[in-house]
Amino acid sequence: YTTDGTKPTLQSAMYTGPIPMPLGESIYCFAYVAEDGSCGKVAQRSYHLELDAQVSVTEAEALVVEYMLILRKIFKEDGTFSDSTTARYLYQYEYVTEIEGAGNYYVVAEVFRDESGVESKTGSYFAVSTGQKKCYKLIMDENNKFSLVDIL
């Protein structure tokens, strides 16, 4: 499946369960793609997600940065961690998810930008409550279920 309205290919995400939904407009396309790359009929659906949130996406990203400063993973708000390099960690909103029994959370990914500007996700994710300024480390188990871990 794809989430940007493009036709699915072998390189597209494979549907295995609930799909994270970003805020705003999304166009989901689903199709069976055979191993030879041929694509079956594409089913397309459009969605618009708005939340009645007390915390904005910008505030969520800033809160993760604040926690990383406290933990001394980064030393400046721009994500730098050393005066001897221009490499940095960035904290970028990915989507909103509901965590069973805990409510709605913004998922914020940690991204490493090297000195040449190439960005790659580190595999670390954080969850910020949409209802209060509280940040957690986000862990996914082998069954694709999220759990929240206190950072501080």
PDB file of C-alpha atoms in Angstrom:
ATOM      1  CA  TYR A   1       0.000   0.000   0.000  1.00  0.00           C
ATOM      2  CA  THR A   2       0.968   3.647  -0.345  1.00  0.00           C
ATOM      3  CA  THR A   3      -0.174   6.718   1.581  1.00  0.00           C
ATOM      4  CA  ASP A   4       0.524   9.385  -1.020  1.00  0.00           C
ATOM      5  CA  GLY A   5      -1.863   8.367  -3.803  1.00  0.00           C
ATOM      6  CA  THR A   6       0.750   6.585  -5.920  1.00  0.00           C
ATOM      7  CA  LYS A   7       0.251   3.078  -7.316  1.00  0.00           C
ATOM      8  CA  PRO A   8       1.707   0.371  -5.001  1.00  0.00           C
ATOM      9  CA  THR A   9       4.807  -1.541  -6.143  1.00  0.00           C
ATOM     10  CA  LEU A  10       6.980  -4.301  -4.670  1.00  0.00           C
ATOM     11  CA  GLN A  11       8.889  -1.570  -2.812  1.00  0.00           C
ATOM     12  CA  SER A  12       5.713  -0.207  -1.146  1.00  0.00           C
ATOM     13  CA  ALA A  13       4.794  -0.993   2.448  1.00  0.00           C
ATOM     14  CA  MET A  14       3.150  -4.369   2.983  1.00  0.00           C
ATOM     15  CA  TYR A  15      -0.171  -4.322   4.791  1.00  0.00           C
ATOM     16  CA  THR A  16       0.146  -6.371   7.989  1.00  0.00           C
ATOM     17  CA  GLY A  17      -2.297  -4.604  10.305  1.00  0.00           C
ATOM     18  CA  PRO A  18      -3.469  -1.143  11.370  1.00  0.00           C
ATOM     19  CA  ILE A  19      -1.811   1.648   9.402  1.00  0.00           C
ATOM     20  CA  PRO A  20      -0.631   4.868  11.063  1.00  0.00           C
ATOM     21  CA  MET A  21      -2.543   7.903   9.820  1.00  0.00           C
ATOM     22  CA  PRO A  22      -0.895  11.328   9.548  1.00  0.00           C
ATOM     23  CA  LEU A  23      -2.751  14.511  10.381  1.00  0.00           C
ATOM     24  CA  GLY A  24      -4.482  16.249   7.490  1.00  0.00           C
ATOM     25  CA  GLU A  25      -5.213  14.727   4.084  1.00  0.00           C
ATOM     26  CA  SER A  26      -4.106  11.203   3.175  1.00  0.00           C
ATOM     27  CA  ILE A  27      -4.751   9.149   0.059  1.00  0.00           C
ATOM     28  CA  TYR A  28      -4.308   5.427   0.654  1.00  0.00           C
ATOM     29  CA  CYS A  29      -3.892   3.026  -2.258  1.00  0.00           C
ATOM     30  CA  PHE A  30      -4.045  -0.742  -1.785  1.00  0.00           C
ATOM     31  CA  ALA A  31      -3.312  -3.448  -4.322  1.00  0.00           C
ATOM     32  CA  TYR A  32      -2.063  -6.986  -4.632  1.00  0.00           C
ATOM     33  CA  VAL A  33       1.429  -6.883  -6.147  1.00  0.00           C
ATOM     34  CA  ALA A  34       2.787 -10.168  -7.508  1.00  0.00           C
ATOM     35  CA  GLU A  35       6.428 -11.191  -7.170  1.00  0.00           C
ATOM     36  CA  ASP A  36       6.975 -10.296 -10.847  1.00  0.00           C
ATOM     37  CA  GLY A  37       5.897  -6.709 -10.033  1.00  0.00           C
ATOM     38  CA  SER A  38       2.523  -6.858 -11.754  1.00  0.00           C
ATOM     39  CA  CYS A  39      -0.155  -4.973  -9.872  1.00  0.00           C
ATOM     40  CA  GLY A  40      -3.808  -5.923  -9.421  1.00  0.00           C
ATOM     41  CA  LYS A  41      -6.701  -3.473  -9.279  1.00  0.00           C
ATOM     42  CA  VAL A  42      -5.905  -0.494  -7.028  1.00  0.00           C
ATOM     43  CA  ALA A  43      -8.386   0.464  -4.306  1.00  0.00           C
ATOM     44  CA  GLN A  44      -8.010   4.123  -3.346  1.00  0.00           C
ATOM     45  CA  ARG A  45      -9.474   5.915  -0.306  1.00  0.00           C
ATOM     46  CA  SER A  46      -9.060   9.488   0.903  1.00  0.00           C
ATOM     47  CA  TYR A  47      -9.110  10.484   4.562  1.00  0.00           C
ATOM     48  CA  HIS A  48      -8.833  13.687   6.537  1.00  0.00           C
ATOM     49  CA  LEU A  49      -7.656  13.451  10.160  1.00  0.00           C
ATOM     50  CA  GLU A  50      -8.056  16.288  12.619  1.00  0.00           C
ATOM     51  CA  LEU A  51      -7.545  15.993  16.347  1.00  0.00           C
ATOM     52  CA  ASP A  52      -8.909  18.008  19.209  1.00  0.00           C
ATOM     53  CA  ALA A  53      -5.452  18.100  20.763  1.00  0.00           C
ATOM     54  CA  GLN A  54      -4.084  20.174  23.620  1.00  0.00           C
ATOM     55  CA  VAL A  55      -0.533  19.764  22.295  1.00  0.00           C
ATOM     56  CA  SER A  56       0.470  20.699  18.724  1.00  0.00           C
ATOM     57  CA  VAL A  57       2.855  18.784  16.455  1.00  0.00           C
ATOM     58  CA  THR A  58       5.415  21.580  16.821  1.00  0.00           C
ATOM     59  CA  GLU A  59       5.137  21.430  20.620  1.00  0.00           C
ATOM     60  CA  ALA A  60       5.541  17.634  20.512  1.00  0.00           C
ATOM     61  CA  GLU A  61       8.757  17.850  18.481  1.00  0.00           C
ATOM     62  CA  ALA A  62      10.089  20.583  20.785  1.00  0.00           C
ATOM     63  CA  LEU A  63       9.277  18.483  23.859  1.00  0.00           C
ATOM     64  CA  VAL A  64      11.332  15.563  22.518  1.00  0.00           C
ATOM     65  CA  VAL A  65      14.234  17.960  21.873  1.00  0.00           C
ATOM     66  CA  GLU A  66      13.874  19.258  25.443  1.00  0.00           C
ATOM     67  CA  TYR A  67      14.092  15.714  26.810  1.00  0.00           C
ATOM     68  CA  MET A  68      17.150  14.936  24.672  1.00  0.00           C
ATOM     69  CA  LEU A  69      18.832  18.077  26.024  1.00  0.00           C
ATOM     70  CA  ILE A  70      18.080  16.981  29.590  1.00  0.00           C
ATOM     71  CA  LEU A  71      19.450  13.497  28.843  1.00  0.00           C
ATOM     72  CA  ARG A  72      22.530  15.124  27.222  1.00  0.00           C
ATOM     73  CA  LYS A  73      22.136  13.183  23.978  1.00  0.00           C
ATOM     74  CA  ILE A  74      22.252  16.570  22.256  1.00  0.00           C
ATOM     75  CA  PHE A  75      23.830  19.766  23.542  1.00  0.00           C
ATOM     76  CA  LYS A  76      21.975  22.383  21.504  1.00  0.00           C
ATOM     77  CA  GLU A  77      18.365  22.739  20.363  1.00  0.00           C
ATOM     78  CA  ASP A  78      19.480  22.361  16.738  1.00  0.00           C
ATOM     79  CA  GLY A  79      20.379  18.730  17.550  1.00  0.00           C
ATOM     80  CA  THR A  80      24.151  19.077  17.544  1.00  0.00           C
ATOM     81  CA  PHE A  81      25.974  16.863  20.002  1.00  0.00           C
ATOM     82  CA  SER A  82      29.549  18.069  19.554  1.00  0.00           C
ATOM     83  CA  ASP A  83      31.371  21.252  18.587  1.00  0.00           C
ATOM     84  CA  SER A  84      33.655  19.221  16.324  1.00  0.00           C
ATOM     85  CA  THR A  85      30.966  18.172  13.807  1.00  0.00           C
ATOM     86  CA  THR A  86      27.997  19.603  11.950  1.00  0.00           C
ATOM     87  CA  ALA A  87      26.182  16.255  12.210  1.00  0.00           C
ATOM     88  CA  ARG A  88      23.030  16.381  14.317  1.00  0.00           C
ATOM     89  CA  TYR A  89      19.970  14.546  15.558  1.00  0.00           C
ATOM     90  CA  LEU A  90      16.580  15.757  14.381  1.00  0.00           C
ATOM     91  CA  TYR A  91      13.220  14.868  15.893  1.00  0.00           C
ATOM     92  CA  GLN A  92      10.467  14.712  13.282  1.00  0.00           C
ATOM     93  CA  TYR A  93       6.742  14.076  13.572  1.00  0.00           C
ATOM     94  CA  GLU A  94       5.652  10.923  11.730  1.00  0.00           C
ATOM     95  CA  TYR A  95       1.970  10.289  12.525  1.00  0.00           C
ATOM     96  CA  VAL A  96      -0.655  10.009  15.252  1.00  0.00           C
ATOM     97  CA  THR A  97      -1.491   6.684  16.848  1.00  0.00           C
ATOM     98  CA  GLU A  98      -3.817   5.473  19.542  1.00  0.00           C
ATOM     99  CA  ILE A  99      -2.065   3.416  22.167  1.00  0.00           C
ATOM    100  CA  GLU A 100      -4.405   0.914  23.741  1.00  0.00           C
ATOM    101  CA  GLY A 101      -5.605   2.148  27.112  1.00  0.00           C
ATOM    102  CA  ALA A 102      -3.436   5.273  27.003  1.00  0.00           C
ATOM    103  CA  GLY A 103      -4.962   7.598  24.374  1.00  0.00           C
ATOM    104  CA  ASN A 104      -3.657   9.399  21.286  1.00  0.00           C
ATOM    105  CA  TYR A 105       0.029  10.122  20.785  1.00  0.00           C
ATOM    106  CA  TYR A 106       2.180  11.880  18.234  1.00  0.00           C
ATOM    107  CA  VAL A 107       4.935   9.568  17.033  1.00  0.00           C
ATOM    108  CA  VAL A 108       8.239  11.420  16.646  1.00  0.00           C
ATOM    109  CA  ALA A 109      11.167   9.738  14.888  1.00  0.00           C
ATOM    110  CA  GLU A 110      14.823  10.368  15.642  1.00  0.00           C
ATOM    111  CA  VAL A 111      16.734  11.151  12.452  1.00  0.00           C
ATOM    112  CA  PHE A 112      20.515  11.445  12.136  1.00  0.00           C
ATOM    113  CA  ARG A 113      21.800  14.031   9.641  1.00  0.00           C
ATOM    114  CA  ASP A 114      25.468  13.439   8.852  1.00  0.00           C
ATOM    115  CA  GLU A 115      27.975  16.139   7.941  1.00  0.00           C
ATOM    116  CA  SER A 116      27.120  15.866   4.239  1.00  0.00           C
ATOM    117  CA  GLY A 117      23.392  16.382   4.961  1.00  0.00           C
ATOM    118  CA  VAL A 118      22.301  12.781   4.383  1.00  0.00           C
ATOM    119  CA  GLU A 119      19.465  11.846   6.729  1.00  0.00           C
ATOM    120  CA  SER A 120      18.600   8.396   8.068  1.00  0.00           C
ATOM    121  CA  LYS A 121      16.242   7.221  10.797  1.00  0.00           C
ATOM    122  CA  THR A 122      18.016   5.809  13.833  1.00  0.00           C
ATOM    123  CA  GLY A 123      15.211   3.444  14.816  1.00  0.00           C
ATOM    124  CA  SER A 124      14.399   5.407  17.981  1.00  0.00           C
ATOM    125  CA  TYR A 125      10.847   6.689  18.314  1.00  0.00           C
ATOM    126  CA  PHE A 126       9.124   8.821  20.888  1.00  0.00           C
ATOM    127  CA  ALA A 127       5.474   9.301  21.793  1.00  0.00           C
ATOM    128  CA  VAL A 128       4.047  12.616  22.979  1.00  0.00           C
ATOM    129  CA  SER A 129       0.547  12.705  24.382  1.00  0.00           C
ATOM    130  CA  THR A 130      -1.837  14.848  22.341  1.00  0.00           C
ATOM    131  CA  GLY A 131      -3.561  15.786  25.597  1.00  0.00           C
ATOM    132  CA  GLN A 132      -0.656  16.760  27.827  1.00  0.00           C
ATOM    133  CA  LYS A 133       3.008  17.641  27.527  1.00  0.00           C
ATOM    134  CA  LYS A 134       4.387  14.221  28.413  1.00  0.00           C
ATOM    135  CA  CYS A 135       7.030  12.409  26.380  1.00  0.00           C
ATOM    136  CA  TYR A 136       7.830   8.688  26.328  1.00  0.00           C
ATOM    137  CA  LYS A 137      10.170   6.337  24.515  1.00  0.00           C
ATOM    138  CA  LEU A 138       8.017   4.320  22.110  1.00  0.00           C
ATOM    139  CA  ILE A 139       8.675   0.596  21.873  1.00  0.00           C
ATOM    140  CA  MET A 140       7.033  -1.830  19.441  1.00  0.00           C
ATOM    141  CA  ASP A 141       6.953  -5.523  20.332  1.00  0.00           C
ATOM    142  CA  GLU A 142       7.082  -8.512  17.981  1.00  0.00           C
ATOM    143  CA  ASN A 143       3.271  -8.357  17.616  1.00  0.00           C
ATOM    144  CA  ASN A 144       3.411  -4.720  16.431  1.00  0.00           C
ATOM    145  CA  LYS A 145       1.891  -3.471  19.710  1.00  0.00           C
ATOM    146  CA  PHE A 146       3.191  -0.206  21.116  1.00  0.00           C
ATOM    147  CA  SER A 147       4.215   0.375  24.693  1.00  0.00           C
ATOM    148  CA  LEU A 148       5.333   3.553  26.428  1.00  0.00           C
ATOM    149  CA  VAL A 149       8.510   3.760  28.498  1.00  0.00           C
ATOM    150  CA  ASP A 150       9.238   6.701  30.804  1.00  0.00           C
ATOM    151  CA  ILE A 151      12.268   8.681  29.658  1.00  0.00           C
ATOM    152  CA  LEU A 152      13.015  10.467  32.908  1.00  0.00           C
TER     153      LEU A 152
END
